[in-house]
Structures are given as structure tokens and as C-alpha cells.
Short mmCIF file of C-alpha atoms in Angstrom, two decimals:
data_model
loop_
_atom_site.label_atom_id
_atom_site.label_comp_id
_atom_site.label_asym_id
_atom_site.label_seq_id
_atom_site.Cartn_x
_atom_site.Cartn_y
_atom_site.Cartn_z
CA UNK A 1 121.55 102.01 94.71
CA UNK A 2 121.70 98.23 94.50
CA UNK A 3 118.79 95.79 95.19
CA UNK A 4 119.57 92.54 96.87
CA UNK A 5 116.60 90.21 96.18
CA UNK A 6 116.48 87.19 98.57
CA UNK A 7 114.95 84.28 96.66
CA UNK A 8 114.08 81.02 98.26
CA UNK A 9 111.42 79.09 100.16
CA UNK A 10 109.32 80.21 103.19
CA UNK A 11 110.59 79.26 106.56
CA UNK A 12 114.13 79.03 105.22
CA UNK A 13 115.68 81.69 107.48
CA UNK A 14 115.46 84.40 104.86
CA UNK A 15 113.93 86.93 107.37
CA UNK A 16 116.78 86.47 109.82
CA UNK A 17 119.28 86.72 106.99
CA UNK A 18 117.67 89.91 105.61
CA UNK A 19 117.53 91.40 109.05
CA UNK A 20 121.17 90.73 109.68
CA UNK A 21 122.11 92.27 106.41
CA UNK A 22 119.90 95.26 107.35
CA UNK A 23 122.23 95.87 110.37
CA UNK A 24 125.16 96.44 108.10
CA UNK A 25 126.17 100.04 107.36
CA UNK A 26 124.60 101.13 104.02
CA UNK A 27 122.10 98.41 103.91
CA UNK A 28 118.25 98.53 104.61
CA UNK A 29 116.05 95.53 104.96
CA UNK A 30 112.62 96.16 103.78
CA UNK A 31 111.02 92.74 104.36
CA UNK A 32 108.88 91.12 101.82
CA UNK A 33 108.38 94.17 99.62
CA UNK A 34 106.34 92.06 97.12
CA UNK A 35 103.32 92.47 99.57
CA UNK A 36 103.99 96.12 100.28
CA UNK A 37 100.96 97.50 98.57
CA UNK A 38 98.45 94.82 99.62
CA UNK A 39 98.19 94.10 102.39
CA UNK A 40 100.62 96.43 104.03
CA UNK A 41 99.49 99.81 102.63
CA UNK A 42 95.93 98.89 101.93
CA UNK A 43 95.41 97.40 105.45
CA UNK A 44 97.51 100.11 107.16
CA UNK A 45 99.65 97.33 108.72
CA UNK A 46 101.99 97.90 111.61
CA UNK A 47 105.68 98.25 110.71
CA UNK A 48 108.40 96.32 112.48
CA UNK A 49 109.14 99.52 114.30
CA UNK A 50 105.72 99.32 115.98
CA UNK A 51 104.22 102.29 114.10
CA UNK A 52 101.36 102.15 111.59
CA UNK A 53 102.97 102.10 108.11
CA UNK A 54 101.95 105.65 107.33
CA UNK A 55 103.42 106.89 110.53
CA UNK A 56 106.77 104.86 110.33
CA UNK A 57 109.70 107.20 109.96
CA UNK A 58 110.95 105.32 106.92
CA UNK A 59 107.79 104.06 105.07
CA UNK A 60 105.83 107.26 105.52
CA UNK A 61 108.62 109.36 103.91
CA UNK A 62 108.95 106.75 101.09
CA UNK A 63 105.19 106.90 100.47
CA UNK A 64 105.27 110.70 100.44
CA UNK A 65 107.56 110.40 97.44
CA UNK A 66 104.92 108.19 95.64
CA UNK A 67 101.85 110.29 96.67
CA UNK A 68 100.76 110.33 93.02
CA UNK A 69 100.39 106.56 93.01
CA UNK A 70 96.87 105.06 93.01
CA UNK A 71 97.23 102.38 95.73
CA UNK A 72 94.28 100.37 94.52
CA UNK A 73 95.70 100.26 90.93
CA UNK A 74 99.11 99.19 92.05
CA UNK A 75 97.55 96.59 94.36
CA UNK A 76 95.73 95.17 91.35
CA UNK A 77 98.98 95.01 89.33
CA UNK A 78 100.70 93.40 92.31
CA UNK A 79 98.06 90.67 92.60
CA UNK A 80 98.16 90.01 88.90
CA UNK A 81 101.88 89.99 88.31
CA UNK A 82 103.45 88.70 91.63
CA UNK A 83 101.83 85.33 91.48
CA UNK A 84 103.23 81.85 90.83
CA UNK A 85 100.90 81.56 87.80
CA UNK A 86 102.82 84.43 86.11
CA UNK A 87 106.31 83.08 86.65
CA UNK A 88 106.67 81.47 83.23
CA UNK A 89 105.27 84.60 81.51
CA UNK A 90 107.72 86.79 83.51
CA UNK A 91 110.67 84.66 82.57
CA UNK A 92 109.79 84.88 78.91
CA UNK A 93 108.88 88.60 78.97
CA UNK A 94 110.38 90.73 76.19
CA UNK A 95 109.72 94.51 75.97
CA UNK A 96 108.69 94.05 72.34
CA UNK A 97 105.58 92.11 73.56
CA UNK A 98 104.16 94.96 75.67
CA UNK A 99 102.70 94.06 79.05
CA UNK A 100 101.19 97.30 80.28
CA UNK A 101 100.61 96.24 83.85
CA UNK A 102 103.97 94.83 84.31
CA UNK A 103 105.71 97.88 82.93
CA UNK A 104 103.72 100.29 85.17
CA UNK A 105 104.17 98.05 88.16
CA UNK A 106 107.96 97.82 87.60
CA UNK A 107 108.09 101.59 87.18
CA UNK A 108 106.40 102.15 90.60
CA UNK A 109 108.47 99.57 92.35
CA UNK A 110 111.66 101.17 90.99
CA UNK A 111 110.44 104.45 92.43
CA UNK A 112 109.66 102.70 95.72
CA UNK A 113 113.22 101.21 95.93
CA UNK A 114 114.77 104.61 94.98
CA UNK A 115 112.69 106.38 97.68
CA UNK A 116 113.80 103.82 100.26
CA UNK A 117 117.44 104.44 99.34
CA UNK A 118 116.93 108.16 99.53
CA UNK A 119 115.10 108.05 102.87
CA UNK A 120 117.43 105.60 104.55
CA UNK A 121 120.66 106.67 102.91
CA UNK A 122 121.24 102.97 102.10
CA UNK A 123 123.23 101.97 99.04
CA UNK A 124 121.75 98.46 99.26
CA UNK A 125 118.07 97.68 99.59
CA UNK A 126 117.34 94.06 100.77
CA UNK A 127 113.96 92.64 99.63
CA UNK A 128 113.36 89.22 101.14
CA UNK A 129 110.27 88.59 99.12
CA UNK A 130 111.52 85.06 98.15
CA UNK A 131 109.20 84.42 95.28
CA UNK A 132 110.66 84.11 91.82
CA UNK A 133 107.79 86.12 90.34
#
């Protein structure tokens, strides 16, 4: 599985771009996955397919594969790590310096991307989160 991360500014056409890519065979566009845990899962948001996230054919099956994940804990990591204030620290991160929250969050996100690839059969997951962090 490959991850295609769309980086850029808001209102730049990235959603349209990601959705077009998602129509290609072997591609799945997951939208702005950086905000998946909160607000999407926490607030039980409606998926683009019209179903609540936990009832969506794709996301519900992906979440089943992550049933051992504490949503509140992952949401806290998301808010801490995926912020503009952390960009410099992220760019300078070295495994030798240990950043527990980042390492745990990265592991959960890797599992989420893998679950999406497994559920959708996609070989490329498109994440249009845009933010460098």
C-alpha cells in the first residue's frame, strides 16, 4: 500500500483533486484523515456516503480493525501532534529523542491506513489533509 498525502493550502482544489484520484482503480480517497479521530469519530460525523461514520461500509470496517484503540487517547495525541505549533518539532524529530505520543499516534495511523487499504482493496490511499504537520 502506498499513501499519497496531498499537501497545500485550504481552498486550493485539493478536495476535488483527491476525489478525482479516488475514482481511479486501486485508489481510495479518505479525505482529510488528520481530523479522523476528532471531530469525525468523536462526534459520529456523517460520511460522504451519507451514513454515520460507524455505519459507513468503509469506515465501520476499518474501525473494527482498530477496536482496541482508545478514541479519547488518540484524539488527544491528534490535537497535540497535528498542529501548526508542532511542525518545527516534527521536522526535527529523531527516534533517538523519544516522543511517546508521536510514536503511538504514528502506529495507530499506520494501522488505520492499512485497514483502509485492506477494506477497500486500494493500493493507494489518498489523504488530503494538507497540513505539513
